């Protein structure tokens, strides 16, 4: 009897989660840091799927990039010599979800 290699199938909810994750990443990177998704390793769907599989939230993903590359926020009014925290917070996530029309997460751990 021949066995076929199982090809992992993307379920509709998994596909929706990946799309939502990618939309949030794209919006946050553009509006908060002036970057495009193609400027990051997450332009690849497989990289996003891996983040979701490991339970890494969008905020954790962006904040990891912020720390790794010393990113600076561009969405804050005015410039100050006082140190400002460049990482994302819950309010940033809510603003992104609202701007994208994503009221309730497909997966609660996305934010």
PDB file of C-alpha atoms in Angstrom:
ATOM      1  CA  UNK A   1       0.000   0.000   0.000  1.00  0.00           C
ATOM      2  CA  UNK A   2       1.368   3.360  -1.012  1.00  0.00           C
ATOM      3  CA  UNK A   3       1.260   6.256   1.417  1.00  0.00           C
ATOM      4  CA  UNK A   4       1.121   9.776   0.203  1.00  0.00           C
ATOM      5  CA  UNK A   5       3.003  12.533   1.926  1.00  0.00           C
ATOM      6  CA  UNK A   6       0.546  14.611   3.805  1.00  0.00           C
ATOM      7  CA  UNK A   7       0.442  18.103   2.441  1.00  0.00           C
ATOM      8  CA  UNK A   8      -0.436  20.584   5.155  1.00  0.00           C
ATOM      9  CA  UNK A   9      -3.664  22.256   4.187  1.00  0.00           C
ATOM     10  CA  UNK A  10      -4.469  25.793   5.131  1.00  0.00           C
ATOM     11  CA  UNK A  11      -7.839  25.881   6.792  1.00  0.00           C
ATOM     12  CA  UNK A  12     -10.085  28.880   6.180  1.00  0.00           C
ATOM     13  CA  UNK A  13      -9.593  30.119   9.750  1.00  0.00           C
ATOM     14  CA  UNK A  14      -5.808  29.676   9.540  1.00  0.00           C
ATOM     15  CA  UNK A  15      -5.768  31.519   6.226  1.00  0.00           C
ATOM     16  CA  UNK A  16      -7.913  34.306   7.703  1.00  0.00           C
ATOM     17  CA  UNK A  17      -5.582  34.548  10.706  1.00  0.00           C
ATOM     18  CA  UNK A  18      -2.559  34.869   8.402  1.00  0.00           C
ATOM     19  CA  UNK A  19      -4.273  37.549   6.311  1.00  0.00           C
ATOM     20  CA  UNK A  20      -5.269  39.509   9.422  1.00  0.00           C
ATOM     21  CA  UNK A  21      -1.766  39.186  10.904  1.00  0.00           C
ATOM     22  CA  UNK A  22      -0.282  40.453   7.634  1.00  0.00           C
ATOM     23  CA  UNK A  23      -2.740  43.370   7.439  1.00  0.00           C
ATOM     24  CA  UNK A  24      -1.919  44.440  10.992  1.00  0.00           C
ATOM     25  CA  UNK A  25       1.831  44.138  10.397  1.00  0.00           C
ATOM     26  CA  UNK A  26       1.587  46.146   7.184  1.00  0.00           C
ATOM     27  CA  UNK A  27      -0.464  48.943   8.761  1.00  0.00           C
ATOM     28  CA  UNK A  28       1.618  49.196  11.938  1.00  0.00           C
ATOM     29  CA  UNK A  29       4.952  49.186  10.117  1.00  0.00           C
ATOM     30  CA  UNK A  30       3.790  51.845   7.655  1.00  0.00           C
ATOM     31  CA  UNK A  31       2.041  54.181  10.087  1.00  0.00           C
ATOM     32  CA  UNK A  32       4.299  53.854  13.115  1.00  0.00           C
ATOM     33  CA  UNK A  33       7.737  53.330  11.545  1.00  0.00           C
ATOM     34  CA  UNK A  34       7.486  54.311   7.863  1.00  0.00           C
ATOM     35  CA  UNK A  35       8.408  50.820   6.692  1.00  0.00           C
ATOM     36  CA  UNK A  36       6.881  48.475   4.171  1.00  0.00           C
ATOM     37  CA  UNK A  37       6.295  44.803   4.838  1.00  0.00           C
ATOM     38  CA  UNK A  38       8.870  44.059   2.119  1.00  0.00           C
ATOM     39  CA  UNK A  39      11.484  45.779   4.326  1.00  0.00           C
ATOM     40  CA  UNK A  40      11.100  42.942   6.849  1.00  0.00           C
ATOM     41  CA  UNK A  41      11.409  39.149   6.877  1.00  0.00           C
ATOM     42  CA  UNK A  42       7.615  38.999   7.169  1.00  0.00           C
ATOM     43  CA  UNK A  43       6.912  39.712   3.497  1.00  0.00           C
ATOM     44  CA  UNK A  44       6.931  35.912   3.205  1.00  0.00           C
ATOM     45  CA  UNK A  45       3.648  34.175   4.063  1.00  0.00           C
ATOM     46  CA  UNK A  46       5.605  31.271   5.548  1.00  0.00           C
ATOM     47  CA  UNK A  47       7.314  33.579   8.066  1.00  0.00           C
ATOM     48  CA  UNK A  48       3.931  34.916   9.181  1.00  0.00           C
ATOM     49  CA  UNK A  49       2.486  31.401   9.428  1.00  0.00           C
ATOM     50  CA  UNK A  50       5.440  30.429  11.605  1.00  0.00           C
ATOM     51  CA  UNK A  51       4.853  33.378  13.952  1.00  0.00           C
ATOM     52  CA  UNK A  52       1.201  32.356  14.308  1.00  0.00           C
ATOM     53  CA  UNK A  53       2.132  28.700  14.916  1.00  0.00           C
ATOM     54  CA  UNK A  54       4.524  29.739  17.683  1.00  0.00           C
ATOM     55  CA  UNK A  55       1.881  31.950  19.287  1.00  0.00           C
ATOM     56  CA  UNK A  56       3.833  35.165  18.709  1.00  0.00           C
ATOM     57  CA  UNK A  57       1.547  38.185  18.581  1.00  0.00           C
ATOM     58  CA  UNK A  58       1.705  40.968  16.016  1.00  0.00           C
ATOM     59  CA  UNK A  59       2.811  43.371  18.740  1.00  0.00           C
ATOM     60  CA  UNK A  60       5.613  41.022  19.831  1.00  0.00           C
ATOM     61  CA  UNK A  61       6.715  40.634  16.212  1.00  0.00           C
ATOM     62  CA  UNK A  62       6.892  44.389  15.609  1.00  0.00           C
ATOM     63  CA  UNK A  63       8.519  45.098  18.969  1.00  0.00           C
ATOM     64  CA  UNK A  64      11.170  42.482  18.198  1.00  0.00           C
ATOM     65  CA  UNK A  65      11.973  44.357  14.968  1.00  0.00           C
ATOM     66  CA  UNK A  66      12.018  47.664  16.889  1.00  0.00           C
ATOM     67  CA  UNK A  67      14.562  46.332  19.373  1.00  0.00           C
ATOM     68  CA  UNK A  68      16.662  44.494  16.793  1.00  0.00           C
ATOM     69  CA  UNK A  69      16.976  47.446  14.395  1.00  0.00           C
ATOM     70  CA  UNK A  70      16.527  50.391  16.809  1.00  0.00           C
ATOM     71  CA  UNK A  71      13.464  51.617  14.922  1.00  0.00           C
ATOM     72  CA  UNK A  72      12.095  55.079  15.699  1.00  0.00           C
ATOM     73  CA  UNK A  73       8.413  55.973  15.762  1.00  0.00           C
ATOM     74  CA  UNK A  74       7.303  58.469  13.122  1.00  0.00           C
ATOM     75  CA  UNK A  75       3.727  58.804  14.328  1.00  0.00           C
ATOM     76  CA  UNK A  76       4.460  60.784  17.469  1.00  0.00           C
ATOM     77  CA  UNK A  77       3.861  64.549  17.361  1.00  0.00           C
ATOM     78  CA  UNK A  78       6.931  66.711  17.807  1.00  0.00           C
ATOM     79  CA  UNK A  79      10.479  65.741  18.558  1.00  0.00           C
ATOM     80  CA  UNK A  80      11.915  65.594  22.017  1.00  0.00           C
ATOM     81  CA  UNK A  81      15.342  64.865  23.396  1.00  0.00           C
ATOM     82  CA  UNK A  82      13.538  62.952  26.099  1.00  0.00           C
ATOM     83  CA  UNK A  83      13.627  59.244  25.460  1.00  0.00           C
ATOM     84  CA  UNK A  84      10.379  57.945  24.044  1.00  0.00           C
ATOM     85  CA  UNK A  85       9.474  54.289  24.072  1.00  0.00           C
ATOM     86  CA  UNK A  86       9.452  53.188  20.415  1.00  0.00           C
ATOM     87  CA  UNK A  87       7.615  49.923  21.066  1.00  0.00           C
ATOM     88  CA  UNK A  88       3.952  49.286  20.380  1.00  0.00           C
ATOM     89  CA  UNK A  89       1.356  49.180  23.135  1.00  0.00           C
ATOM     90  CA  UNK A  90      -2.244  48.031  23.390  1.00  0.00           C
ATOM     91  CA  UNK A  91      -3.565  51.391  22.207  1.00  0.00           C
ATOM     92  CA  UNK A  92      -1.537  51.105  19.011  1.00  0.00           C
ATOM     93  CA  UNK A  93      -3.047  47.695  18.367  1.00  0.00           C
ATOM     94  CA  UNK A  94      -6.576  48.981  18.923  1.00  0.00           C
ATOM     95  CA  UNK A  95      -5.943  51.913  16.577  1.00  0.00           C
ATOM     96  CA  UNK A  96      -4.641  49.551  13.882  1.00  0.00           C
ATOM     97  CA  UNK A  97      -7.562  47.143  14.286  1.00  0.00           C
ATOM     98  CA  UNK A  98     -10.025  50.025  14.082  1.00  0.00           C
ATOM     99  CA  UNK A  99      -8.350  51.547  11.007  1.00  0.00           C
ATOM    100  CA  UNK A 100      -8.490  48.181   9.250  1.00  0.00           C
ATOM    101  CA  UNK A 101     -12.050  47.427  10.317  1.00  0.00           C
ATOM    102  CA  UNK A 102     -10.906  44.432  12.359  1.00  0.00           C
ATOM    103  CA  UNK A 103     -13.081  44.720  15.429  1.00  0.00           C
ATOM    104  CA  UNK A 104     -12.614  41.296  17.008  1.00  0.00           C
ATOM    105  CA  UNK A 105      -9.521  39.169  16.444  1.00  0.00           C
ATOM    106  CA  UNK A 106      -9.811  35.872  14.593  1.00  0.00           C
ATOM    107  CA  UNK A 107      -7.317  34.573  17.114  1.00  0.00           C
ATOM    108  CA  UNK A 108      -7.164  36.425  20.422  1.00  0.00           C
ATOM    109  CA  UNK A 109      -3.368  36.056  20.558  1.00  0.00           C
ATOM    110  CA  UNK A 110      -2.903  38.102  17.373  1.00  0.00           C
ATOM    111  CA  UNK A 111      -2.794  41.304  19.364  1.00  0.00           C
TER     112      UNK A 111
END
